[in-house]
mmCIF file of C-alpha atoms in Angstrom:
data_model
loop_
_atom_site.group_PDB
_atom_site.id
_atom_site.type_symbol
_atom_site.label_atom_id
_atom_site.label_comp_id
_atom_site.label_asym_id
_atom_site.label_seq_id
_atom_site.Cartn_x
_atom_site.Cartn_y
_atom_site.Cartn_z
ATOM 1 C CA UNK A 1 -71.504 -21.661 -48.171
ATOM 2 C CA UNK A 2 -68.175 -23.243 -46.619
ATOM 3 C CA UNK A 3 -69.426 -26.618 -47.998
ATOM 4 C CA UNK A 4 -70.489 -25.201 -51.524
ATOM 5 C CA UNK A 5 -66.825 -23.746 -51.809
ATOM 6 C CA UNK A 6 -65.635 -26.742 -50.812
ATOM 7 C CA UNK A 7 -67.174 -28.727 -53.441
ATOM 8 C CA UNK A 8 -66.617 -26.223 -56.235
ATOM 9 C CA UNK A 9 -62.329 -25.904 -55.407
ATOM 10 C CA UNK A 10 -62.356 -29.501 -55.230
ATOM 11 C CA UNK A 11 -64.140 -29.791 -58.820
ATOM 12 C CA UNK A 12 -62.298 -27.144 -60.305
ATOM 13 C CA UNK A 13 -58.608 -28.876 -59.043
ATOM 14 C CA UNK A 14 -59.271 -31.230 -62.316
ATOM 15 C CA UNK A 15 -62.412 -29.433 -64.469
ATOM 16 C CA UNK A 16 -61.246 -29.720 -67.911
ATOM 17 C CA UNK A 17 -59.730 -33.163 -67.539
ATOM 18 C CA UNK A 18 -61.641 -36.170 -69.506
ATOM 19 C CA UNK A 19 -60.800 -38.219 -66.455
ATOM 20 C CA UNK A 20 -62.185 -36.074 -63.656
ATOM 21 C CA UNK A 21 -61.783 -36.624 -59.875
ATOM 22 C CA UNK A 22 -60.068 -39.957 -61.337
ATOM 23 C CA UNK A 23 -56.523 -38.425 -61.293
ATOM 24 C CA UNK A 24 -57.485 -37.769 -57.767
ATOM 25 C CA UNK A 25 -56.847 -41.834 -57.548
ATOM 26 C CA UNK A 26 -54.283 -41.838 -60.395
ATOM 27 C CA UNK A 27 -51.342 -39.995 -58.591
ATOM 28 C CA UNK A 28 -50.890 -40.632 -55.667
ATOM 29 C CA UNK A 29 -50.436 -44.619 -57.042
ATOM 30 C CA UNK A 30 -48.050 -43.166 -59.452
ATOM 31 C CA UNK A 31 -46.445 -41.425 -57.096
ATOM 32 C CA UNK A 32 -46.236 -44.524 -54.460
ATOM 33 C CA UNK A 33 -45.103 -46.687 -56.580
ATOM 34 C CA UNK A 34 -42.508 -44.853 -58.106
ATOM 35 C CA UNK A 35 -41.267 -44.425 -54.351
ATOM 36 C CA UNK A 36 -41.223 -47.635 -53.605
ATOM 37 C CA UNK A 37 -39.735 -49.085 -56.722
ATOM 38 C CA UNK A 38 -36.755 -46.652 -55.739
ATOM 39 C CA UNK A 39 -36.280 -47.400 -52.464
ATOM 40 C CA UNK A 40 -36.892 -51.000 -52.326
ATOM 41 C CA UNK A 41 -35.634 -51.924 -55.504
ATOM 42 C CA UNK A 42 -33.244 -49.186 -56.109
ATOM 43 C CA UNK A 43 -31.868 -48.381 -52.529
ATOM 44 C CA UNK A 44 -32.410 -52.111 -51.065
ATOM 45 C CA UNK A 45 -34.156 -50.897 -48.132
ATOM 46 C CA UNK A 46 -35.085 -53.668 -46.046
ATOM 47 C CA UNK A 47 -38.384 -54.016 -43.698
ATOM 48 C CA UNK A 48 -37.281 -51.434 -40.417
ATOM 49 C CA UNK A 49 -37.927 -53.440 -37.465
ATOM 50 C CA UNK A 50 -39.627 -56.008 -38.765
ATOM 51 C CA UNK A 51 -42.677 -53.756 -40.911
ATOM 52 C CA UNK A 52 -42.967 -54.000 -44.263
ATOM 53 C CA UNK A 53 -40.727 -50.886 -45.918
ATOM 54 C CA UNK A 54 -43.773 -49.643 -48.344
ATOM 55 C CA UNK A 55 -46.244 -50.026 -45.229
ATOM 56 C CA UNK A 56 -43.692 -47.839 -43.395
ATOM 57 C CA UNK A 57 -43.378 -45.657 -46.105
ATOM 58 C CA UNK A 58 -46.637 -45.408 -46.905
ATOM 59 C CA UNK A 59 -47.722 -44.787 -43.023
ATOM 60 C CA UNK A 60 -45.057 -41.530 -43.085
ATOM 61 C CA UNK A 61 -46.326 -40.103 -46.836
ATOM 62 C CA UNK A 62 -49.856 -40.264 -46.144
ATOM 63 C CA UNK A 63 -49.802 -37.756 -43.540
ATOM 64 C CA UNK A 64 -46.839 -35.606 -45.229
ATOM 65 C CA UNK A 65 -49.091 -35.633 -48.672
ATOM 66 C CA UNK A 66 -51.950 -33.792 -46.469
ATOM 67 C CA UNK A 67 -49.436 -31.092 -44.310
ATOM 68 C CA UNK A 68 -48.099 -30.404 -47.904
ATOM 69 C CA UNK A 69 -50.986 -29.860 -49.973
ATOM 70 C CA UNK A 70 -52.853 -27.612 -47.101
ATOM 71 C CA UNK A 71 -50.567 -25.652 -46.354
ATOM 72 C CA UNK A 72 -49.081 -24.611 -50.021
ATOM 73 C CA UNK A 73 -52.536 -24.631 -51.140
ATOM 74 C CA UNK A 74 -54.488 -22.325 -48.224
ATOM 75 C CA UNK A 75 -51.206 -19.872 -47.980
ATOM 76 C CA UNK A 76 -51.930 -19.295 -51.914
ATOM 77 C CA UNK A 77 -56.092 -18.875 -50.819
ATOM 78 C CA UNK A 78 -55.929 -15.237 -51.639
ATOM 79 C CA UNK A 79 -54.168 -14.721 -54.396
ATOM 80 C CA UNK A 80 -55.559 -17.613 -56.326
ATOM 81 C CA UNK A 81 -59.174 -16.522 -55.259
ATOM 82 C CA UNK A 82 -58.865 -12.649 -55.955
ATOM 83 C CA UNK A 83 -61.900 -12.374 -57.739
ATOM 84 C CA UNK A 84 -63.525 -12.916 -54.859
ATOM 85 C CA UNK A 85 -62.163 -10.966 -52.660
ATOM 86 C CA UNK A 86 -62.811 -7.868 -55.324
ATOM 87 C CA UNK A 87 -65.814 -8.339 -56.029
ATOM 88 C CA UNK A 88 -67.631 -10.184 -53.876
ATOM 89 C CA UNK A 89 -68.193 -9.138 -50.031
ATOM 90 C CA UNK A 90 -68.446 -12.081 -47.848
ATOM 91 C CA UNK A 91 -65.786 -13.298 -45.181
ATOM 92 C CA UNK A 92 -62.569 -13.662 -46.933
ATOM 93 C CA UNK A 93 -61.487 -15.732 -43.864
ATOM 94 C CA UNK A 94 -63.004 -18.716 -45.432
ATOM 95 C CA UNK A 95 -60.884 -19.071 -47.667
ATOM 96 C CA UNK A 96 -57.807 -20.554 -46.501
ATOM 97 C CA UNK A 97 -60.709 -23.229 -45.061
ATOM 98 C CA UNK A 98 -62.078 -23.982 -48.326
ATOM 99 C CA UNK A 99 -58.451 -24.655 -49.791
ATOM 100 C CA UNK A 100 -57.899 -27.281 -46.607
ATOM 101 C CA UNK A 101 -60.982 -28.853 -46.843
ATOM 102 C CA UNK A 102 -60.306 -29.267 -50.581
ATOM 103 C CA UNK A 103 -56.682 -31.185 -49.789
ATOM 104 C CA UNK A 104 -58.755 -33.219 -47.074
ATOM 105 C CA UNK A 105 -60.861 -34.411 -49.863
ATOM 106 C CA UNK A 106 -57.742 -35.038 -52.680
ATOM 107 C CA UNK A 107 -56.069 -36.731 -49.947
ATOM 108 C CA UNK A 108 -58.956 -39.468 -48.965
ATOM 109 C CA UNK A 109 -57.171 -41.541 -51.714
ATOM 110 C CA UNK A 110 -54.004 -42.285 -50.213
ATOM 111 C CA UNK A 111 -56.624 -43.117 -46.970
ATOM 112 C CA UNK A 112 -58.017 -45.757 -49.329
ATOM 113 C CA UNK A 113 -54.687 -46.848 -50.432
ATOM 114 C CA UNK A 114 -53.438 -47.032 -46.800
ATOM 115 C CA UNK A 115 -55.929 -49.256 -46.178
ATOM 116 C CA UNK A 116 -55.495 -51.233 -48.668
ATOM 117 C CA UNK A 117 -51.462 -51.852 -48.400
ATOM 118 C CA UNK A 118 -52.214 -52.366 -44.631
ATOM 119 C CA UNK A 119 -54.409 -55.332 -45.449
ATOM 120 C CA UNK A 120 -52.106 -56.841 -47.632
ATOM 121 C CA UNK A 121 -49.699 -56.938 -45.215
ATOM 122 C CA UNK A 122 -52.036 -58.383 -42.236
ATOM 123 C CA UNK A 123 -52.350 -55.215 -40.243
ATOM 124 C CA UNK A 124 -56.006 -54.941 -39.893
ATOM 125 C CA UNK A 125 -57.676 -51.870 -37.998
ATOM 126 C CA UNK A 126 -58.257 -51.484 -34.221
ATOM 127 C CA UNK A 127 -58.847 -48.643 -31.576
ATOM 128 C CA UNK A 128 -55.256 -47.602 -32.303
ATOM 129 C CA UNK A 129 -56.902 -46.418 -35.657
ATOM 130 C CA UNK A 130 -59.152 -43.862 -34.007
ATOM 131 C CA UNK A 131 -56.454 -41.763 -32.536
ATOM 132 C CA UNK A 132 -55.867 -40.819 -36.495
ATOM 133 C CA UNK A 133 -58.886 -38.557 -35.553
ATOM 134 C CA UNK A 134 -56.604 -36.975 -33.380
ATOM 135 C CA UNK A 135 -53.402 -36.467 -35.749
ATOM 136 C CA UNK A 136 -55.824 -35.644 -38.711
ATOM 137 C CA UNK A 137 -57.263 -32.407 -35.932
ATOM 138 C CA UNK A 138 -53.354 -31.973 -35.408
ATOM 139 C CA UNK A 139 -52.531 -31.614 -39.086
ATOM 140 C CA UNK A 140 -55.625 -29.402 -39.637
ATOM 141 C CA UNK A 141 -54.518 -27.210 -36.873
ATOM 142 C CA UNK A 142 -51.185 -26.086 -37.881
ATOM 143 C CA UNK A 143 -51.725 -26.278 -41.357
ATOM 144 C CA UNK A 144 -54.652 -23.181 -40.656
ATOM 145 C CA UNK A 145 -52.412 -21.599 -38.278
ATOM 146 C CA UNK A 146 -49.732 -21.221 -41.023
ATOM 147 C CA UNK A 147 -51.760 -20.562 -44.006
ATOM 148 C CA UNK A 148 -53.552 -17.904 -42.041
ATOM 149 C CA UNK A 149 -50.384 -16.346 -42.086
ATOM 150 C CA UNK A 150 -48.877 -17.155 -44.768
ATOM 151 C CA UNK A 151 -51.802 -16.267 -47.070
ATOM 152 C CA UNK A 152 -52.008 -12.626 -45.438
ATOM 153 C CA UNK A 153 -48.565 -11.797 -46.187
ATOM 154 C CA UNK A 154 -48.572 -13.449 -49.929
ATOM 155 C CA UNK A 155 -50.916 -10.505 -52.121
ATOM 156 C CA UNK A 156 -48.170 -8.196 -50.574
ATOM 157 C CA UNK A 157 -44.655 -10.013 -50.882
ATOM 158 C CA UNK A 158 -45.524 -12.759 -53.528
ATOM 159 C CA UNK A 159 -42.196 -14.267 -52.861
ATOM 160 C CA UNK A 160 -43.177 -15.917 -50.058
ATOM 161 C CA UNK A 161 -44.679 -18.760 -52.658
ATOM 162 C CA UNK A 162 -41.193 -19.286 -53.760
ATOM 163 C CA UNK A 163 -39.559 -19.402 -50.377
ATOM 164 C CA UNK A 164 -42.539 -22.288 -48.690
ATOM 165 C CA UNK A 165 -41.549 -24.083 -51.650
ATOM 166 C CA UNK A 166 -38.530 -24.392 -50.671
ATOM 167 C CA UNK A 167 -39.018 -24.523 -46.735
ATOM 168 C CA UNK A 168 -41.548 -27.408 -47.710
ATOM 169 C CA UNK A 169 -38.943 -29.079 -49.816
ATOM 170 C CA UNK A 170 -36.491 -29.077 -46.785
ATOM 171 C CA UNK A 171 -39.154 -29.933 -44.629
ATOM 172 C CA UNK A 172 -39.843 -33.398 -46.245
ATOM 173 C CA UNK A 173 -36.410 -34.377 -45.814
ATOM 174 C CA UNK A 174 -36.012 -32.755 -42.524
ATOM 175 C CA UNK A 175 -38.848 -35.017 -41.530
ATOM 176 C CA UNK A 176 -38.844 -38.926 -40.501
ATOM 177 C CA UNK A 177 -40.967 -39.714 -43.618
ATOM 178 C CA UNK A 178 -37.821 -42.072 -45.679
ATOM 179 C CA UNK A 179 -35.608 -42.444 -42.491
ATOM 180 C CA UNK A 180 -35.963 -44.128 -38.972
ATOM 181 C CA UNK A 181 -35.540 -41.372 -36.276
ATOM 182 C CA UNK A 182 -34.149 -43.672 -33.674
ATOM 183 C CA UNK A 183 -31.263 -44.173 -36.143
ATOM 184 C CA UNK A 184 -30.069 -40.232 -34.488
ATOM 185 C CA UNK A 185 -28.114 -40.049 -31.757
ATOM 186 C CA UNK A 186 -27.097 -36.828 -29.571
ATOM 187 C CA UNK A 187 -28.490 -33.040 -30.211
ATOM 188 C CA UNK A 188 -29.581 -34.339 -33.655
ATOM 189 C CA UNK A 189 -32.401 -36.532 -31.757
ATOM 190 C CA UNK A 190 -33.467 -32.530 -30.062
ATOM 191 C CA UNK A 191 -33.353 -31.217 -33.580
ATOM 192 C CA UNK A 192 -36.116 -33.923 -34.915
ATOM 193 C CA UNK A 193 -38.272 -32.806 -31.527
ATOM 194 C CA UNK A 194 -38.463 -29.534 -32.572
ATOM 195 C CA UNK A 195 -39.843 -30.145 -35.826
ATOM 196 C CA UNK A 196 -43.371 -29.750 -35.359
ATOM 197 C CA UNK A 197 -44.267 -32.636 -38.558
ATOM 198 C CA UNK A 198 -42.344 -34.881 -37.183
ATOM 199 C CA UNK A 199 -44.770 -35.246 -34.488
ATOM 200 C CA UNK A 200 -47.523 -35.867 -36.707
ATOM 201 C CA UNK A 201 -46.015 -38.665 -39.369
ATOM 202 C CA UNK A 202 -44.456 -40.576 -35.553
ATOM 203 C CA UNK A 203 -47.968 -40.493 -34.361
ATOM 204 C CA UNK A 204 -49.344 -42.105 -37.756
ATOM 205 C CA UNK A 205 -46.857 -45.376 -37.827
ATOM 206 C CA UNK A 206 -47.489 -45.340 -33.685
ATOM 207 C CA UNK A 207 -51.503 -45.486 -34.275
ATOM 208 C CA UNK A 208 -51.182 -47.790 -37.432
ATOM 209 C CA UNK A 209 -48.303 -49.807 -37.434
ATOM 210 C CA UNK A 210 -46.719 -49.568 -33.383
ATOM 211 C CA UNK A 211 -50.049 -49.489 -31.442
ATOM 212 C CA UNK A 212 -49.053 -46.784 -29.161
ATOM 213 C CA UNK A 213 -51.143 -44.347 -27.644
ATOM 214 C CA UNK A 214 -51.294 -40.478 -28.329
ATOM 215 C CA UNK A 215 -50.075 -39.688 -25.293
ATOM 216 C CA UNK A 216 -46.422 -41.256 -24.759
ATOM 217 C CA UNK A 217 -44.987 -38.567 -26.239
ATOM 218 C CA UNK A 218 -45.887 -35.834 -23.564
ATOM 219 C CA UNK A 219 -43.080 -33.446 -24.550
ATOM 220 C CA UNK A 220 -43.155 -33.585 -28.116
ATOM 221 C CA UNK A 221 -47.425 -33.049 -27.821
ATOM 222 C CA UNK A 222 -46.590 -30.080 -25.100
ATOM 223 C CA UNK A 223 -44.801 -27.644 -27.808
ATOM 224 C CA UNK A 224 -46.752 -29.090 -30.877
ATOM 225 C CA UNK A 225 -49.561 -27.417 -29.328
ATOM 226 C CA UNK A 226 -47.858 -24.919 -27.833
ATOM 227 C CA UNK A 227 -46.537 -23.587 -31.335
ATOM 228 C CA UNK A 228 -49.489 -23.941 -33.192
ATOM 229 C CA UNK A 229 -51.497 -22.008 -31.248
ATOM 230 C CA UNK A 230 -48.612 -19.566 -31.229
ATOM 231 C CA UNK A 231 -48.758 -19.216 -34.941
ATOM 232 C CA UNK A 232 -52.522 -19.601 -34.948
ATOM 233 C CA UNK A 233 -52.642 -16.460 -32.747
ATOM 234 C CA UNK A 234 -49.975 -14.776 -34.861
ATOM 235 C CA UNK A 235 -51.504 -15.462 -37.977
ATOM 236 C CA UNK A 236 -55.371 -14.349 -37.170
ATOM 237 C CA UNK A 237 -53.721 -11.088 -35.965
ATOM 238 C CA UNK A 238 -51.723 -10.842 -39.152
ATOM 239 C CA UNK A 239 -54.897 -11.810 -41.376
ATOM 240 C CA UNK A 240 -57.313 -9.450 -39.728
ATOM 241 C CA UNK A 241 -54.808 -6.406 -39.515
ATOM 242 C CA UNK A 242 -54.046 -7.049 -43.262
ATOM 243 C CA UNK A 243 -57.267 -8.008 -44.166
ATOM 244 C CA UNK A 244 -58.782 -4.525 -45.017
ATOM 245 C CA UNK A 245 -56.065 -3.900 -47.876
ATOM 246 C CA UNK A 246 -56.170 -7.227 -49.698
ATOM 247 C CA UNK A 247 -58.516 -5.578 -52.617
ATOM 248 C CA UNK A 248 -56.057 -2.846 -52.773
ATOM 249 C CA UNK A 249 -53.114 -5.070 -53.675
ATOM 250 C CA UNK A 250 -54.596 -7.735 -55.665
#
């Protein structure tokens, strides 16, 4: 059923468009090139340390495109699927899976694209590539952990949307995605440590672009996990205490 729902969200993202799963493919190369004609034509950002900018770029947005789209899209999982949880008895807890596994699928173009660019540029895949297995678990991890929150919370104080908008906004900015993180110096190097994304897009450029393994970054891997199973245990609490009222609200 998990796999059904899957399929269906995923359809439904662009049912009614003559084009199909094709815009799927169309944006993001809209949206990378209009990136890198600004920063590499409009800012005059040259290659940081010796990569290509739009492979380094591309390396950081890849990931970021994924955090972004789970989590705004599984915290929503209730309120955009309220019909079902109305009128239909099943386990409402699949939800907030159905809405990741539909980004996973959306976001298996900029995978392709990845690829591609990384070609171009000579940097051909090795067994650095398979600890993206790894950060891919690490970005499905904390994305549930938040929307199982998050989407709890929403059918009872909507503006929550508004305000992960705006924390997501921050968030990519906040985040190493345009800028080089050894560029910091002092406390503001602590700051980037304790944001739990930037462990995730440092961990795609080391497995792609660096060749360093998962593990040289004991501290920052320590309290990634540690957090997200923080906020996974918060938010299954949260969902399963709220659960029972959902239908009432919605």
């Amino acid at each position: 059923m998990l796999i059904n729902l899957i399929k269906s969200d995923f359809k439904n993202r662009y049912l009614g468009n003559h084009l199909g799963i094709v815009w799927a493919f169309i944006q993001p190369l809209v949206m990378v090139a209009v990136y890198w004609f600004v920063f590499v034509h409009g800012f005059r950002n040259t290659p940081v340390e010796n990569v290509p900018f739009l492979l380094w770029l591309l390396a950081g947005l890849v990931p970021w495109f994924l955090l972004n789209d789970s989590i705004t899209s599984a915290s929503n999982a209730i309120t955009s699927q309220s019909f079902l949880v109305k009128k239909i008895v099943f386990e409402v807890k699949l939800l907030p899976f159905v809405k990741l596994g539909s980004a996973v699928l959306v976001n298996i173009a900029f995978w392709i694209l990845l690829l591609i660019v990384c070609f171009c540029y000579g940097y051909y895949p090795d067994i650095y590539w398979l600890q993206l297995i790894y950060f891919m678990a690490c970005i499905i991890a904390i994305s549930l952990s938040l929307s199982l929150l998050l989407s709890a919370i929403m059918p009872f104080l909507p503006d929550v949307s508004q305000v992960l908008s705006i924390f997501m906004q921050i968030m990519f900015w906040a985040t190493p995605i345009f800028w080089n993180p050894t560029l910091l110096h002092g406390k503001l190097v602590y700051i980037v440590k304790l944001n739990p994304f930037a462990y995730i897009i440092l961990g795609f450029r080391d497995s792609v672009i660096y060749h360093e393994p998962f593990w040289h970054r004991p501290v920052m891997m320590a309290y990634f996990w540690c957090l997200t199973l923080f906020l996974y245990w918060l938010g299954n609490r949260t969902f399963n205490k709220l659960r029972p009222h959902f239908a009432d609200v919605l």
